[in-house]
Each structure stands twice: as C-alpha cells, then as structure tokens.
PDB file of C-alpha atoms in Angstrom:
ATOM      1  CA  MET A 672     -16.436  11.702   6.491  1.00 64.00           C
ATOM      2  CA  ARG A 673     -17.632   8.820   4.566  1.00 77.00           C
ATOM      3  CA  ASN A 674     -15.474   5.782   4.600  1.00 90.00           C
ATOM      4  CA  VAL A 675     -12.178   5.941   4.015  1.00 93.00           C
ATOM      5  CA  LYS A 676     -10.145   2.875   4.265  1.00 93.00           C
ATOM      6  CA  GLN A 677      -6.917   1.824   2.881  1.00 95.00           C
ATOM      7  CA  VAL A 678      -5.963  -0.841   0.434  1.00 95.00           C
ATOM      8  CA  ILE A 679      -2.827  -3.460   0.508  1.00 96.00           C
ATOM      9  CA  VAL A 680      -1.987  -5.626  -3.176  1.00 96.00           C
ATOM     10  CA  ILE A 681      -0.152  -8.366  -3.543  1.00 95.00           C
ATOM     11  CA  ARG A 682       1.577 -10.324  -6.135  1.00 93.00           C
ATOM     12  CA  LYS A 683       0.835 -13.333  -5.900  1.00 91.00           C
ATOM     13  CA  ASP A 684       3.434 -15.698  -8.944  1.00 90.00           C
ATOM     14  CA  LEU A 685       6.525 -14.533  -5.843  1.00 88.00           C
ATOM     15  CA  ARG A 686       4.649 -17.747  -3.753  1.00 86.00           C
ATOM     16  CA  LEU A 687       5.506 -16.091  -0.852  1.00 85.00           C
ATOM     17  CA  ARG A 688       4.853 -17.335   2.561  1.00 88.00           C
ATOM     18  CA  LYS A 689       2.236 -16.121   4.871  1.00 87.00           C
ATOM     19  CA  ASN A 690       4.615 -15.279   7.668  1.00 91.00           C
ATOM     20  CA  LYS A 691       6.079 -12.953   4.671  1.00 88.00           C
ATOM     21  CA  LEU A 692       3.436 -12.148   3.033  1.00 85.00           C
ATOM     22  CA  VAL A 693       2.021 -10.989   6.663  1.00 88.00           C
ATOM     23  CA  SER A 694       5.038  -8.758   6.944  1.00 91.00           C
ATOM     24  CA  LEU A 695       5.182  -7.564   3.807  1.00 89.00           C
ATOM     25  CA  ALA A 696       1.026  -5.988   4.617  1.00 88.00           C
ATOM     26  CA  ILE A 697       2.065  -4.586   8.027  1.00 91.00           C
ATOM     27  CA  ARG A 698       5.124  -3.032   5.761  1.00 92.00           C
ATOM     28  CA  ALA A 699       2.744  -1.018   3.276  1.00 92.00           C
ATOM     29  CA  THR A 700      -0.261  -0.210   5.299  1.00 91.00           C
ATOM     30  CA  MET A 701       2.241   1.610   7.457  1.00 92.00           C
ATOM     31  CA  GLN A 702       3.958   3.684   3.755  1.00 92.00           C
ATOM     32  CA  PHE A 703       2.536   6.175   4.342  1.00 89.00           C
ATOM     33  CA  ILE A 704       3.318   7.596   7.129  1.00 91.00           C
ATOM     34  CA  LEU A 705       7.166   7.736   6.306  1.00 91.00           C
ATOM     35  CA  ASP A 706       7.190   8.600   3.120  1.00 90.00           C
ATOM     36  CA  ASN A 707       5.260  11.494   4.762  1.00 89.00           C
ATOM     37  CA  ASN A 708       8.544  12.191   6.876  1.00 91.00           C
ATOM     38  CA  GLU A 709       9.298  16.007   7.297  1.00 94.00           C
ATOM     39  CA  SER A 710      11.799  15.730  10.158  1.00 93.00           C
ATOM     40  CA  ASP A 711      15.480  16.223   9.264  1.00 93.00           C
ATOM     41  CA  ARG A 712      16.447  14.184  12.212  1.00 93.00           C
ATOM     42  CA  PRO A 713      16.864  10.241  12.127  1.00 90.00           C
ATOM     43  CA  ASP A 714      14.695   9.874  15.635  1.00 93.00           C
ATOM     44  CA  GLU A 715      11.755  11.867  14.981  1.00 94.00           C
ATOM     45  CA  LEU A 716       8.800  11.494  12.822  1.00 92.00           C
ATOM     46  CA  GLN A 717       6.863  14.971  11.796  1.00 94.00           C
ATOM     47  CA  VAL A 718       3.953  13.747   9.247  1.00 93.00           C
ATOM     48  CA  LYS A 719       1.466  16.204   7.592  1.00 90.00           C
ATOM     49  CA  LEU A 720      -1.702  14.195   7.220  1.00 90.00           C
ATOM     50  CA  SER A 721      -4.424  14.433   5.155  1.00 90.00           C
ATOM     51  CA  GLN A 722      -8.044  14.657   6.709  1.00 91.00           C
ATOM     52  CA  GLN A 723      -8.676  10.640   5.221  1.00 91.00           C
ATOM     53  CA  GLU A 724      -5.363   9.484   7.026  1.00 91.00           C
ATOM     54  CA  VAL A 725      -5.599  10.998  10.018  1.00 91.00           C
ATOM     55  CA  HIS A 726      -9.495  10.084  10.147  1.00 91.00           C
ATOM     56  CA  TRP A 727      -8.440   6.373   9.159  1.00 93.00           C
ATOM     57  CA  LEU A 728      -6.186   6.163  11.511  1.00 91.00           C
ATOM     58  CA  LYS A 729      -8.133   7.886  14.428  1.00 92.00           C
ATOM     59  CA  ASN A 730     -11.114   5.869  13.615  1.00 91.00           C
ATOM     60  CA  SER A 731     -10.951   2.392  11.298  1.00 83.00           C
ATOM     61  CA  PHE A 732      -8.045   1.406  10.291  1.00 87.00           C
ATOM     62  CA  ASP A 733     -10.740  -0.841   7.952  1.00 89.00           C
ATOM     63  CA  ASN A 734      -8.011  -2.300   4.658  1.00 90.00           C
ATOM     64  CA  ASP A 735      -8.873  -5.178   2.490  1.00 91.00           C
ATOM     65  CA  ILE A 736      -5.999  -7.492   1.005  1.00 92.00           C
ATOM     66  CA  PHE A 737      -6.158  -8.469  -2.519  1.00 94.00           C
ATOM     67  CA  VAL A 738      -3.676 -10.181  -5.177  1.00 93.00           C
ATOM     68  CA  VAL A 739      -2.560  -9.998  -8.667  1.00 95.00           C
ATOM     69  CA  ASN A 740      -0.874 -12.050 -10.403  1.00 94.00           C
ATOM     70  CA  SER A 741       2.329 -10.699 -11.809  1.00 94.00           C
ATOM     71  CA  GLN A 742       4.414  -7.219 -12.198  1.00 94.00           C
ATOM     72  CA  ASP A 743       2.790  -5.872 -14.635  1.00 95.00           C
ATOM     73  CA  ALA A 744      -1.006  -6.593 -13.361  1.00 95.00           C
ATOM     74  CA  LEU A 745       0.506  -3.977 -10.132  1.00 96.00           C
ATOM     75  CA  SER A 746       1.841  -1.400 -11.941  1.00 96.00           C
ATOM     76  CA  ASP A 747      -1.061  -1.137 -14.112  1.00 96.00           C
ATOM     77  CA  ILE A 748      -3.200  -0.887 -10.899  1.00 96.00           C
ATOM     78  CA  ILE A 749      -0.078   1.739  -9.174  1.00 97.00           C
ATOM     79  CA  LEU A 750      -0.639   3.825 -12.599  1.00 96.00           C
ATOM     80  CA  LYS A 751      -4.418   3.853 -12.705  1.00 95.00           C
ATOM     81  CA  ALA A 752      -4.682   5.021  -8.847  1.00 96.00           C
ATOM     82  CA  GLU A 753      -2.108   7.919  -9.471  1.00 96.00           C
ATOM     83  CA  LEU A 754      -4.246   8.282 -12.078  1.00 95.00           C
ATOM     84  CA  ASN A 755      -7.227   9.106 -10.101  1.00 94.00           C
ATOM     85  CA  GLY A 756      -5.602  11.146  -7.555  1.00 94.00           C
ATOM     86  CA  ILE A 757      -4.765   8.059  -5.264  1.00 95.00           C
ATOM     87  CA  ASN A 758      -1.769   8.471  -2.682  1.00 94.00           C
ATOM     88  CA  VAL A 759       0.087   4.712  -4.106  1.00 96.00           C
ATOM     89  CA  TYR A 760       3.390   3.574  -1.558  1.00 95.00           C
ATOM     90  CA  SER A 761       4.608   0.723  -3.303  1.00 95.00           C
ATOM     91  CA  ILE A 762       7.282  -1.827  -1.617  1.00 94.00           C
ATOM     92  CA  PHE A 763      11.122  -3.255  -3.480  1.00 92.00           C
ATOM     93  CA  GLU A 764      12.616  -5.679  -2.007  1.00 86.00           C
ATOM     94  CA  LYS A 765      15.428  -7.518  -3.569  1.00 80.00           C
ATOM     95  CA  SER A 766      15.225 -11.487  -4.669  1.00 71.00           C
ATOM     96  CA  LYS A 767      17.446 -13.341  -2.593  1.00 70.00           C
ATOM     97  CA  LYS A 768      17.563 -16.156  -5.599  1.00 69.00           C
ATOM     98  CA  SER A 769      18.786 -13.927  -8.380  1.00 66.00           C
ATOM     99  CA  ASP A 770      20.858 -10.786  -9.337  1.00 72.00           C
ATOM    100  CA  GLU A 771      18.420  -8.184 -10.432  1.00 76.00           C
ATOM    101  CA  GLY A 772      17.222  -5.318  -8.431  1.00 81.00           C
ATOM    102  CA  PRO A 773      14.247  -5.001  -6.277  1.00 88.00           C
ATOM    103  CA  GLN A 774      11.067  -6.104  -7.578  1.00 89.00           C
ATOM    104  CA  LEU A 775       8.485  -4.379  -6.695  1.00 93.00           C
ATOM    105  CA  ILE A 776       6.408  -6.903  -4.427  1.00 93.00           C
ATOM    106  CA  CYS A 777       3.125  -4.964  -3.176  1.00 95.00           C
ATOM    107  CA  ALA A 778       2.078  -1.223  -3.464  1.00 96.00           C
ATOM    108  CA  ALA A 779      -0.806  -0.200  -0.332  1.00 96.00           C
ATOM    109  CA  PHE A 780      -3.533   2.727  -1.274  1.00 96.00           C
ATOM    110  CA  GLY A 781      -5.154   5.223   0.478  1.00 94.00           C
ATOM    111  CA  PRO A 782      -5.683   5.962   3.060  1.00 95.00           C
ATOM    112  CA  ASP A 783      -8.697   7.758   1.312  1.00 94.00           C
ATOM    113  CA  GLU A 784     -12.872   7.684   0.512  1.00 93.00           C
ATOM    114  CA  GLU A 785     -13.338   4.006  -0.055  1.00 91.00           C
ATOM    115  CA  ASP A 786     -15.433   5.390  -3.012  1.00 91.00           C
ATOM    116  CA  GLN A 787     -12.854   6.343  -5.144  1.00 92.00           C
ATOM    117  CA  ILE A 788     -10.321   3.375  -4.278  1.00 93.00           C
ATOM    118  CA  SER A 789     -12.840   0.505  -5.056  1.00 91.00           C
ATOM    119  CA  GLN A 790     -12.703   2.262  -8.707  1.00 91.00           C
ATOM    120  CA  VAL A 791      -9.337   1.127  -8.957  1.00 92.00           C
ATOM    121  CA  VAL A 792      -9.466  -2.184  -7.369  1.00 89.00           C
ATOM    122  CA  GLY A 793     -12.541  -3.124  -7.470  1.00 82.00           C
ATOM    123  CA  ASN A 794     -12.339  -6.106  -9.394  1.00 84.00           C
ATOM    124  CA  LEU A 795      -9.406  -7.730  -7.881  1.00 87.00           C
ATOM    125  CA  LYS A 796      -9.685 -11.213  -5.966  1.00 81.00           C
ATOM    126  CA  SER A 797      -9.657 -11.023  -2.015  1.00 84.00           C
ATOM    127  CA  ILE A 798      -6.670 -12.489  -0.446  1.00 79.00           C
TER     128      ILE A 798
END
C-alpha cells in the first residue's frame, strides 16, 4: 500500500490559542472513528474501517496540519475533497462571543492515500 496520511485544516482567522488549536486537531484526527461507529450501545464502539484507515492506525499516524484564512476557504476545500472521494470530518463549535450557531472550525481529510489528499490540499500553508 502506498503512503497513507491524514490532513487537518484549521481556520487561521479565528485566532485561537495554541492549546485550543491542539485540542481541535486531536478531535478532528479521531473523528473518523466516532463518525463510523455502528454500535447502538453508548459504552461501545463498533467501527468498520477502510483499508487505508487501518493501515494509517497500525503503521504511521502520518498527518499534516494546514491553515486557511476563512470559513469559505475551508468550505471550498471540503467540497473539492468530497468531489474527489476523500472522506472529510468537519468540526463545528459554537462561538462563546456571539449568538450565532455553530461555526465550521476545522476539518480532517482522510486517512487516505497521500497522493489523493495532496491533490486537494497541496497548495495550503503549513502551520
């Protein structure tokens, strides 16, 4: 199997503290497991993983973190990834400073084959 990786993309315009950025990246990186849980029990996880996801968990945990300047930019990358068949796991949070609904904060792309993901995020700035 080729190189498998996961990419996390975080919005830079929110100016989050470093500890919050790390927390969001950790949450995003594991979201694919929670989103694929098929168990009806609240105390159990039953997850069917793709071949790439299993390879990533057992071998590399290879990932990169990139930033974008706006929610629109992140939404555009998410759409591009979905059109290319890459699984995307978006993280939303309600702002403590406004009455607006949850905002798109960051997203995890994959785990998937590195060349697939690079086609979508290849020109982004690393954190």
